[in-house]
Amino acid sequence: YGYYDLAADVLAENPALTYSCLEPDEYEFLNSLILSQASPEEGVKQLAQLARKHIEKLRTITKAIQEGRKNRDKKGLKIALKEFEEALDEYIPVLMAEAKIYWEMEDYQMVEHLFRQSAEFCSEDERWRLNVAHVFFMQEKFEECIRYYAKRCFLALAENMAKDMVVIRDDTYHNILNFLDRAARHGKHIETVVSPIDMEKIIEVQNAAAQAAADAVGESSEFGRDENNPNNLGVAAAVKSAAAAAAVAAASINKKKNRTVT
C-alpha cells in the first residue's frame, strides 16, 4: 500500500523481531523497497543483486528437475517441482519490484528487457505474462501484447458486469473499448487456428493407412480369396472410411487457410 516510511520505522524500532521473524531475503527485499523510495537507482541495484540470488537458486532446482526426469526419480522430481514453485513465488515479487521502478520512470524498454531475461523461468507464470502484456501495450506493440492478454479476463469481466457483481468507472470502460478496437485493427488479418493438431500430418497418415488397406484387399484377390468374404468387405470399408476422413481433413485445411479474424 506504499507505507514505506511506516515500514522503515517498524523495522528500526523492532530490530530483535526483525531478525527473528524475517528471513534474510525477506528483510533484504523490504529494505530494497524502502530504499527505492529515496533513491530509485540504489533500490534497483539492491533488487538486481537479490534477483541474481533467486535466479541461481532457480537454476539449481531446474538442474535437479532435469536429473529427476532423466533418472525417472518420481519422488525426487516431485520434491524438486514443489521447490521450484516455491522459489518462483519468492522471485516474482523481486522481479516485479525492480520492473516497477523502471515502469514509474516510463522506461518501458528496460522493463521489457527485465522480463525477457526472466523468461527462462517465468514464461509459464500468469503474473509474468500479464505484466509482459502491459509493457508491450505501453510501447504500442499491439501484435505482441494481444497474445498475452487472456480473453477469459475480458469475458469474466463482462459476465460479472452483466450480473451486476462488478461496477467499473466510465474511464476504465472506455479504455477497455479503445483497447479492443486497437486489438481488432491489428488482429484483423491474423489467421485463426482451430486446432494445434497438424492436419497435413494426419492426412499423410490416413492416406498411408488407406493405401495399406487397399494393398491388403489386392493381396486377398491375388490369392484367390472371395472378395465377398466378410473380412475382405471389412477391409474395403476401412479403405473408404480412411479416404473419406482424408477428404474431410483436406477440406478442413483449406477452410482454415481461408479463414481470418473479422
PDB file of C-alpha atoms in Angstrom:
ATOM      1  CA  TYR A   1       0.000   0.000   0.000  1.00  0.00           C
ATOM      2  CA  GLY A   2       3.007   2.287  -0.152  1.00  0.00           C
ATOM      3  CA  TYR A   3       3.513   2.729   3.611  1.00  0.00           C
ATOM      4  CA  TYR A   4       7.273   2.599   3.226  1.00  0.00           C
ATOM      5  CA  ASP A   5       8.030   5.199   5.901  1.00  0.00           C
ATOM      6  CA  LEU A   6       5.910   3.293   8.398  1.00  0.00           C
ATOM      7  CA  ALA A   7       7.617   0.035   7.430  1.00  0.00           C
ATOM      8  CA  ALA A   8      11.026   1.642   7.935  1.00  0.00           C
ATOM      9  CA  ASP A   9      10.011   2.872  11.396  1.00  0.00           C
ATOM     10  CA  VAL A  10       8.678  -0.549  12.425  1.00  0.00           C
ATOM     11  CA  LEU A  11      11.870  -2.279  11.298  1.00  0.00           C
ATOM     12  CA  ALA A  12      14.057   0.289  13.060  1.00  0.00           C
ATOM     13  CA  GLU A  13      12.089   0.156  16.319  1.00  0.00           C
ATOM     14  CA  ASN A  14      11.971  -3.642  16.485  1.00  0.00           C
ATOM     15  CA  PRO A  15      15.393  -4.938  15.420  1.00  0.00           C
ATOM     16  CA  ALA A  16      15.115  -8.096  17.531  1.00  0.00           C
ATOM     17  CA  LEU A  17      11.802  -9.057  15.947  1.00  0.00           C
ATOM     18  CA  THR A  18      13.121  -8.141  12.520  1.00  0.00           C
ATOM     19  CA  TYR A  19      15.897 -10.712  12.638  1.00  0.00           C
ATOM     20  CA  SER A  20      13.836 -13.375  14.398  1.00  0.00           C
ATOM     21  CA  CYS A  21      10.668 -13.112  12.299  1.00  0.00           C
ATOM     22  CA  LEU A  22      12.043 -12.349   8.843  1.00  0.00           C
ATOM     23  CA  GLU A  23      14.246 -14.449   6.615  1.00  0.00           C
ATOM     24  CA  PRO A  24      17.385 -12.660   5.350  1.00  0.00           C
ATOM     25  CA  ASP A  25      15.998 -12.484   1.809  1.00  0.00           C
ATOM     26  CA  GLU A  26      12.694 -11.069   3.077  1.00  0.00           C
ATOM     27  CA  TYR A  27      14.468  -8.393   5.084  1.00  0.00           C
ATOM     28  CA  GLU A  28      16.693  -7.527   2.121  1.00  0.00           C
ATOM     29  CA  PHE A  29      13.638  -7.259  -0.116  1.00  0.00           C
ATOM     30  CA  LEU A  30      11.802  -4.921   2.268  1.00  0.00           C
ATOM     31  CA  ASN A  31      14.923  -2.845   2.769  1.00  0.00           C
ATOM     32  CA  SER A  32      15.331  -2.507  -1.017  1.00  0.00           C
ATOM     33  CA  LEU A  33      11.729  -1.329  -1.387  1.00  0.00           C
ATOM     34  CA  ILE A  34      12.197   1.268   1.335  1.00  0.00           C
ATOM     35  CA  LEU A  35      15.486   2.445  -0.154  1.00  0.00           C
ATOM     36  CA  SER A  36      13.977   2.768  -3.630  1.00  0.00           C
ATOM     37  CA  GLN A  37      11.630   5.493  -2.381  1.00  0.00           C
ATOM     38  CA  ALA A  38      14.537   7.790  -1.555  1.00  0.00           C
ATOM     39  CA  SER A  39      16.935   6.558  -4.240  1.00  0.00           C
ATOM     40  CA  PRO A  40      15.440   4.514  -7.090  1.00  0.00           C
ATOM     41  CA  GLU A  41      18.909   3.871  -8.525  1.00  0.00           C
ATOM     42  CA  GLU A  42      20.186   2.309  -5.296  1.00  0.00           C
ATOM     43  CA  GLY A  43      16.951   0.397  -4.864  1.00  0.00           C
ATOM     44  CA  VAL A  44      17.308  -1.097  -8.341  1.00  0.00           C
ATOM     45  CA  LYS A  45      20.881  -2.164  -7.596  1.00  0.00           C
ATOM     46  CA  GLN A  46      19.863  -3.990  -4.431  1.00  0.00           C
ATOM     47  CA  LEU A  47      16.860  -5.614  -6.095  1.00  0.00           C
ATOM     48  CA  ALA A  48      19.006  -6.722  -9.038  1.00  0.00           C
ATOM     49  CA  GLN A  49      21.511  -8.270  -6.645  1.00  0.00           C
ATOM     50  CA  LEU A  50      18.725 -10.059  -4.791  1.00  0.00           C
ATOM     51  CA  ALA A  51      17.201 -11.212  -8.084  1.00  0.00           C
ATOM     52  CA  ARG A  52      20.504 -12.836  -9.075  1.00  0.00           C
ATOM     53  CA  LYS A  53      20.416 -14.908  -5.881  1.00  0.00           C
ATOM     54  CA  HIS A  54      16.928 -16.134  -6.692  1.00  0.00           C
ATOM     55  CA  ILE A  55      17.921 -16.927 -10.280  1.00  0.00           C
ATOM     56  CA  GLU A  56      20.854 -19.023  -9.110  1.00  0.00           C
ATOM     57  CA  LYS A  57      18.515 -20.924  -6.809  1.00  0.00           C
ATOM     58  CA  LEU A  58      16.053 -21.493  -9.654  1.00  0.00           C
ATOM     59  CA  ARG A  59      18.842 -22.757 -11.919  1.00  0.00           C
ATOM     60  CA  THR A  60      19.983 -25.217  -9.269  1.00  0.00           C
ATOM     61  CA  ILE A  61      16.451 -26.543  -8.825  1.00  0.00           C
ATOM     62  CA  THR A  62      15.975 -26.733 -12.599  1.00  0.00           C
ATOM     63  CA  LYS A  63      19.030 -28.992 -12.832  1.00  0.00           C
ATOM     64  CA  ALA A  64      17.540 -31.187 -10.103  1.00  0.00           C
ATOM     65  CA  ILE A  65      14.294 -31.409 -12.099  1.00  0.00           C
ATOM     66  CA  GLN A  66      16.198 -32.419 -15.225  1.00  0.00           C
ATOM     67  CA  GLU A  67      18.129 -35.059 -13.294  1.00  0.00           C
ATOM     68  CA  GLY A  68      14.920 -36.396 -11.779  1.00  0.00           C
ATOM     69  CA  ARG A  69      13.341 -36.770 -15.211  1.00  0.00           C
ATOM     70  CA  LYS A  70      16.474 -38.332 -16.647  1.00  0.00           C
ATOM     71  CA  ASN A  71      16.756 -40.872 -13.828  1.00  0.00           C
ATOM     72  CA  ARG A  72      12.979 -41.443 -13.639  1.00  0.00           C
ATOM     73  CA  ASP A  73      13.082 -40.496  -9.971  1.00  0.00           C
ATOM     74  CA  LYS A  74       9.413 -39.690  -9.366  1.00  0.00           C
ATOM     75  CA  LYS A  75       9.834 -38.858  -5.698  1.00  0.00           C
ATOM     76  CA  GLY A  76      12.843 -36.614  -6.260  1.00  0.00           C
ATOM     77  CA  LEU A  77      11.140 -34.969  -9.230  1.00  0.00           C
ATOM     78  CA  LYS A  78       8.021 -34.223  -7.194  1.00  0.00           C
ATOM     79  CA  ILE A  79      10.103 -32.596  -4.463  1.00  0.00           C
ATOM     80  CA  ALA A  80      12.110 -30.561  -6.986  1.00  0.00           C
ATOM     81  CA  LEU A  81       8.967 -29.322  -8.754  1.00  0.00           C
ATOM     82  CA  LYS A  82       7.489 -28.174  -5.457  1.00  0.00           C
ATOM     83  CA  GLU A  83      10.737 -26.397  -4.574  1.00  0.00           C
ATOM     84  CA  PHE A  84      10.713 -24.709  -7.985  1.00  0.00           C
ATOM     85  CA  GLU A  85       7.195 -23.358  -7.450  1.00  0.00           C
ATOM     86  CA  GLU A  86       8.147 -22.014  -4.031  1.00  0.00           C
ATOM     87  CA  ALA A  87      11.355 -20.448  -5.358  1.00  0.00           C
ATOM     88  CA  LEU A  88       9.453 -18.865  -8.241  1.00  0.00           C
ATOM     89  CA  ASP A  89       6.914 -17.376  -5.821  1.00  0.00           C
ATOM     90  CA  GLU A  90       9.830 -15.799  -3.956  1.00  0.00           C
ATOM     91  CA  TYR A  91      11.459 -14.479  -7.133  1.00  0.00           C
ATOM     92  CA  ILE A  92       8.406 -12.952  -8.844  1.00  0.00           C
ATOM     93  CA  PRO A  93       7.882 -10.140  -6.254  1.00  0.00           C
ATOM     94  CA  VAL A  94      11.555  -9.162  -6.529  1.00  0.00           C
ATOM     95  CA  LEU A  95      11.343  -9.064 -10.325  1.00  0.00           C
ATOM     96  CA  MET A  96       8.131  -7.037 -10.268  1.00  0.00           C
ATOM     97  CA  ALA A  97       9.516  -4.572  -7.728  1.00  0.00           C
ATOM     98  CA  GLU A  98      12.565  -3.993  -9.915  1.00  0.00           C
ATOM     99  CA  ALA A  99      10.384  -3.622 -13.018  1.00  0.00           C
ATOM    100  CA  LYS A 100       8.048  -1.219 -11.184  1.00  0.00           C
ATOM    101  CA  ILE A 101      10.867   1.258 -10.625  1.00  0.00           C
ATOM    102  CA  TYR A 102      11.612   1.411 -14.355  1.00  0.00           C
ATOM    103  CA  TRP A 103       7.872   1.466 -15.102  1.00  0.00           C
ATOM    104  CA  GLU A 104       7.412   4.577 -12.978  1.00  0.00           C
ATOM    105  CA  MET A 105      10.336   6.143 -14.867  1.00  0.00           C
ATOM    106  CA  GLU A 106       8.427   5.248 -18.074  1.00  0.00           C
ATOM    107  CA  ASP A 107      11.469   3.279 -19.205  1.00  0.00           C
ATOM    108  CA  TYR A 108       9.361   0.534 -20.779  1.00  0.00           C
ATOM    109  CA  GLN A 109      12.223  -0.832 -22.857  1.00  0.00           C
ATOM    110  CA  MET A 110      14.124  -1.643 -19.673  1.00  0.00           C
ATOM    111  CA  VAL A 111      11.036  -3.290 -18.195  1.00  0.00           C
ATOM    112  CA  GLU A 112      10.755  -5.435 -21.317  1.00  0.00           C
ATOM    113  CA  HIS A 113      14.463  -6.264 -21.038  1.00  0.00           C
ATOM    114  CA  LEU A 114      13.977  -7.495 -17.462  1.00  0.00           C
ATOM    115  CA  PHE A 115      11.048  -9.669 -18.463  1.00  0.00           C
ATOM    116  CA  ARG A 116      12.929 -11.165 -21.400  1.00  0.00           C
ATOM    117  CA  GLN A 117      15.815 -12.035 -19.080  1.00  0.00           C
ATOM    118  CA  SER A 118      13.428 -13.807 -16.709  1.00  0.00           C
ATOM    119  CA  ALA A 119      11.514 -15.691 -19.421  1.00  0.00           C
ATOM    120  CA  GLU A 120      13.674 -18.779 -18.858  1.00  0.00           C
ATOM    121  CA  PHE A 121      11.896 -19.414 -15.560  1.00  0.00           C
ATOM    122  CA  CYS A 122       8.736 -17.300 -15.678  1.00  0.00           C
ATOM    123  CA  SER A 123       7.313 -17.768 -19.169  1.00  0.00           C
ATOM    124  CA  GLU A 124       4.530 -20.064 -17.917  1.00  0.00           C
ATOM    125  CA  ASP A 125       3.600 -17.864 -14.958  1.00  0.00           C
ATOM    126  CA  GLU A 126       0.321 -15.974 -15.391  1.00  0.00           C
ATOM    127  CA  ARG A 127       1.534 -12.976 -13.357  1.00  0.00           C
ATOM    128  CA  TRP A 128       4.574 -12.646 -15.591  1.00  0.00           C
ATOM    129  CA  ARG A 129       2.529 -12.966 -18.780  1.00  0.00           C
ATOM    130  CA  LEU A 130       0.058 -10.307 -17.724  1.00  0.00           C
ATOM    131  CA  ASN A 131       2.791  -7.789 -16.939  1.00  0.00           C
ATOM    132  CA  VAL A 132       4.601  -8.590 -20.185  1.00  0.00           C
ATOM    133  CA  ALA A 133       1.361  -7.771 -21.985  1.00  0.00           C
ATOM    134  CA  HIS A 134       1.133  -4.471 -20.101  1.00  0.00           C
ATOM    135  CA  VAL A 135       4.628  -3.384 -21.115  1.00  0.00           C
ATOM    136  CA  PHE A 136       4.057  -4.352 -24.759  1.00  0.00           C
ATOM    137  CA  PHE A 137       0.820  -2.381 -24.731  1.00  0.00           C
ATOM    138  CA  MET A 138       2.517   0.713 -23.306  1.00  0.00           C
ATOM    139  CA  GLN A 139       5.037   0.539 -26.156  1.00  0.00           C
ATOM    140  CA  GLU A 140       2.165   0.111 -28.646  1.00  0.00           C
ATOM    141  CA  LYS A 141       3.442  -3.333 -29.612  1.00  0.00           C
ATOM    142  CA  PHE A 142      -0.103  -4.469 -30.036  1.00  0.00           C
ATOM    143  CA  GLU A 143       0.607  -7.619 -32.023  1.00  0.00           C
ATOM    144  CA  GLU A 144       2.839  -8.871 -29.200  1.00  0.00           C
ATOM    145  CA  CYS A 145       0.579  -7.865 -26.340  1.00  0.00           C
ATOM    146  CA  ILE A 146      -2.609  -9.363 -27.783  1.00  0.00           C
ATOM    147  CA  ARG A 147      -1.382 -12.912 -27.372  1.00  0.00           C
ATOM    148  CA  TYR A 148      -0.516 -12.288 -23.725  1.00  0.00           C
ATOM    149  CA  TYR A 149      -3.841 -10.772 -22.759  1.00  0.00           C
ATOM    150  CA  ALA A 150      -6.137 -13.653 -21.940  1.00  0.00           C
ATOM    151  CA  LYS A 151      -9.582 -13.396 -23.495  1.00  0.00           C
ATOM    152  CA  ARG A 152     -11.067 -15.012 -20.435  1.00  0.00           C
ATOM    153  CA  CYS A 153     -10.198 -11.906 -18.401  1.00  0.00           C
ATOM    154  CA  PHE A 154     -12.480  -9.746 -20.532  1.00  0.00           C
ATOM    155  CA  LEU A 155     -15.131 -12.445 -20.705  1.00  0.00           C
ATOM    156  CA  ALA A 156     -15.103 -12.828 -16.924  1.00  0.00           C
ATOM    157  CA  LEU A 157     -15.364  -9.057 -16.521  1.00  0.00           C
ATOM    158  CA  ALA A 158     -18.280  -8.872 -18.965  1.00  0.00           C
ATOM    159  CA  GLU A 159     -20.040 -11.744 -17.200  1.00  0.00           C
ATOM    160  CA  ASN A 160     -19.655 -10.154 -13.766  1.00  0.00           C
ATOM    161  CA  MET A 161     -20.804  -6.782 -15.086  1.00  0.00           C
ATOM    162  CA  ALA A 162     -23.872  -8.426 -16.617  1.00  0.00           C
ATOM    163  CA  LYS A 163     -24.668  -9.946 -13.221  1.00  0.00           C
ATOM    164  CA  ASP A 164     -24.176  -6.557 -11.518  1.00  0.00           C
ATOM    165  CA  MET A 165     -21.397  -8.106  -9.443  1.00  0.00           C
ATOM    166  CA  VAL A 166     -18.781  -5.643 -10.684  1.00  0.00           C
ATOM    167  CA  VAL A 167     -19.046  -1.912 -11.366  1.00  0.00           C
ATOM    168  CA  ILE A 168     -16.241  -0.085 -13.167  1.00  0.00           C
ATOM    169  CA  ARG A 169     -15.639   3.595 -13.756  1.00  0.00           C
ATOM    170  CA  ASP A 170     -16.595   5.141 -17.074  1.00  0.00           C
ATOM    171  CA  ASP A 171     -12.984   5.949 -17.974  1.00  0.00           C
ATOM    172  CA  THR A 172     -11.978   2.317 -17.356  1.00  0.00           C
ATOM    173  CA  TYR A 173     -14.843   1.163 -19.560  1.00  0.00           C
ATOM    174  CA  HIS A 174     -13.752   3.496 -22.372  1.00  0.00           C
ATOM    175  CA  ASN A 175     -10.119   2.367 -22.023  1.00  0.00           C
ATOM    176  CA  ILE A 176     -11.199  -1.254 -22.439  1.00  0.00           C
ATOM    177  CA  LEU A 177     -13.232  -0.401 -25.535  1.00  0.00           C
ATOM    178  CA  ASN A 178     -10.301   1.529 -27.012  1.00  0.00           C
ATOM    179  CA  PHE A 179      -8.002  -1.422 -26.383  1.00  0.00           C
ATOM    180  CA  LEU A 180     -10.416  -3.857 -28.039  1.00  0.00           C
ATOM    181  CA  ASP A 181     -10.749  -1.530 -31.049  1.00  0.00           C
ATOM    182  CA  ARG A 182      -6.965  -1.427 -31.426  1.00  0.00           C
ATOM    183  CA  ALA A 183      -6.715  -5.182 -30.992  1.00  0.00           C
ATOM    184  CA  ALA A 184      -9.352  -5.647 -33.701  1.00  0.00           C
ATOM    185  CA  ARG A 185      -7.447  -3.425 -36.128  1.00  0.00           C
ATOM    186  CA  HIS A 186      -4.172  -5.262 -35.634  1.00  0.00           C
ATOM    187  CA  GLY A 187      -5.725  -8.725 -35.464  1.00  0.00           C
ATOM    188  CA  LYS A 188      -7.984  -8.418 -38.487  1.00  0.00           C
ATOM    189  CA  HIS A 189      -5.655 -10.299 -40.826  1.00  0.00           C
ATOM    190  CA  ILE A 190      -4.301 -12.813 -38.310  1.00  0.00           C
ATOM    191  CA  GLU A 191      -5.422 -16.320 -39.198  1.00  0.00           C
ATOM    192  CA  THR A 192      -7.329 -18.199 -36.552  1.00  0.00           C
ATOM    193  CA  VAL A 193      -6.136 -21.635 -35.521  1.00  0.00           C
ATOM    194  CA  VAL A 194      -8.952 -24.076 -34.973  1.00  0.00           C
ATOM    195  CA  SER A 195      -6.691 -26.739 -33.522  1.00  0.00           C
ATOM    196  CA  PRO A 196      -2.957 -27.092 -32.855  1.00  0.00           C
ATOM    197  CA  ILE A 197      -3.101 -30.536 -34.492  1.00  0.00           C
ATOM    198  CA  ASP A 198      -1.050 -30.841 -37.671  1.00  0.00           C
ATOM    199  CA  MET A 199      -3.810 -31.740 -40.125  1.00  0.00           C
ATOM    200  CA  GLU A 200      -1.407 -32.282 -43.016  1.00  0.00           C
ATOM    201  CA  LYS A 201       0.360 -34.938 -40.968  1.00  0.00           C
ATOM    202  CA  ILE A 202      -2.983 -36.561 -40.216  1.00  0.00           C
ATOM    203  CA  ILE A 203      -3.815 -36.673 -43.935  1.00  0.00           C
ATOM    204  CA  GLU A 204      -0.452 -38.260 -44.653  1.00  0.00           C
ATOM    205  CA  VAL A 205      -1.084 -40.978 -42.066  1.00  0.00           C
ATOM    206  CA  GLN A 206      -4.654 -41.536 -43.255  1.00  0.00           C
ATOM    207  CA  ASN A 207      -3.548 -41.892 -46.872  1.00  0.00           C
ATOM    208  CA  ALA A 208      -0.876 -44.372 -45.825  1.00  0.00           C
ATOM    209  CA  ALA A 209      -3.473 -46.357 -43.891  1.00  0.00           C
ATOM    210  CA  ALA A 210      -5.852 -46.284 -46.834  1.00  0.00           C
ATOM    211  CA  GLN A 211      -3.118 -47.491 -49.192  1.00  0.00           C
ATOM    212  CA  ALA A 212      -2.185 -50.285 -46.808  1.00  0.00           C
ATOM    213  CA  ALA A 213      -5.811 -51.372 -46.620  1.00  0.00           C
ATOM    214  CA  ALA A 214      -6.120 -51.258 -50.413  1.00  0.00           C
ATOM    215  CA  ASP A 215      -2.977 -53.360 -50.758  1.00  0.00           C
ATOM    216  CA  ALA A 216      -4.453 -55.856 -48.327  1.00  0.00           C
ATOM    217  CA  VAL A 217      -7.600 -56.151 -50.451  1.00  0.00           C
ATOM    218  CA  GLY A 218      -5.472 -56.599 -53.566  1.00  0.00           C
ATOM    219  CA  GLU A 219      -3.437 -59.361 -51.946  1.00  0.00           C
ATOM    220  CA  SER A 220      -6.621 -61.149 -50.933  1.00  0.00           C
ATOM    221  CA  SER A 221      -7.809 -61.126 -54.549  1.00  0.00           C
ATOM    222  CA  GLU A 222      -4.451 -62.312 -55.870  1.00  0.00           C
ATOM    223  CA  PHE A 223      -4.535 -65.349 -53.619  1.00  0.00           C
ATOM    224  CA  GLY A 224      -7.940 -66.268 -54.978  1.00  0.00           C
ATOM    225  CA  ARG A 225      -9.907 -65.339 -51.899  1.00  0.00           C
ATOM    226  CA  ASP A 226     -13.538 -64.413 -52.259  1.00  0.00           C
ATOM    227  CA  GLU A 227     -13.910 -60.640 -52.474  1.00  0.00           C
ATOM    228  CA  ASN A 228     -17.380 -61.056 -50.970  1.00  0.00           C
ATOM    229  CA  ASN A 229     -15.818 -62.553 -47.860  1.00  0.00           C
ATOM    230  CA  PRO A 230     -16.886 -60.513 -44.781  1.00  0.00           C
ATOM    231  CA  ASN A 231     -13.237 -59.965 -43.837  1.00  0.00           C
ATOM    232  CA  ASN A 232     -12.436 -58.517 -47.249  1.00  0.00           C
ATOM    233  CA  LEU A 233     -15.577 -56.397 -47.169  1.00  0.00           C
ATOM    234  CA  GLY A 234     -14.441 -55.036 -43.808  1.00  0.00           C
ATOM    235  CA  VAL A 235     -11.078 -54.088 -45.259  1.00  0.00           C
ATOM    236  CA  ALA A 236     -12.759 -52.409 -48.205  1.00  0.00           C
ATOM    237  CA  ALA A 237     -14.939 -50.437 -45.817  1.00  0.00           C
ATOM    238  CA  ALA A 238     -11.811 -49.353 -43.974  1.00  0.00           C
ATOM    239  CA  VAL A 239     -10.383 -48.073 -47.261  1.00  0.00           C
ATOM    240  CA  LYS A 240     -13.495 -45.990 -47.885  1.00  0.00           C
ATOM    241  CA  SER A 241     -13.512 -44.650 -44.323  1.00  0.00           C
ATOM    242  CA  ALA A 242      -9.862 -43.648 -44.483  1.00  0.00           C
ATOM    243  CA  ALA A 243     -10.349 -41.946 -47.836  1.00  0.00           C
ATOM    244  CA  ALA A 244     -13.398 -40.074 -46.545  1.00  0.00           C
ATOM    245  CA  ALA A 245     -11.543 -38.971 -43.429  1.00  0.00           C
ATOM    246  CA  ALA A 246      -8.656 -37.746 -45.567  1.00  0.00           C
ATOM    247  CA  ALA A 247     -11.046 -35.737 -47.733  1.00  0.00           C
ATOM    248  CA  VAL A 248     -12.650 -34.136 -44.674  1.00  0.00           C
ATOM    249  CA  ALA A 249      -9.244 -33.282 -43.241  1.00  0.00           C
ATOM    250  CA  ALA A 250      -8.142 -31.734 -46.538  1.00  0.00           C
ATOM    251  CA  ALA A 251     -11.295 -29.633 -46.632  1.00  0.00           C
ATOM    252  CA  SER A 252     -10.630 -28.515 -43.062  1.00  0.00           C
ATOM    253  CA  ILE A 253      -7.142 -27.332 -44.004  1.00  0.00           C
ATOM    254  CA  ASN A 254      -8.400 -25.359 -46.987  1.00  0.00           C
ATOM    255  CA  LYS A 255     -11.131 -23.818 -44.874  1.00  0.00           C
ATOM    256  CA  LYS A 256      -8.671 -22.894 -42.120  1.00  0.00           C
ATOM    257  CA  LYS A 257      -6.273 -21.271 -44.595  1.00  0.00           C
ATOM    258  CA  ASN A 258      -9.030 -19.041 -45.920  1.00  0.00           C
ATOM    259  CA  ARG A 259     -10.395 -18.044 -42.507  1.00  0.00           C
ATOM    260  CA  THR A 260      -9.409 -14.726 -40.892  1.00  0.00           C
ATOM    261  CA  VAL A 261     -10.492 -12.833 -37.820  1.00  0.00           C
ATOM    262  CA  THR A 262     -13.224 -10.316 -38.565  1.00  0.00           C
TER     263      THR A 262
END
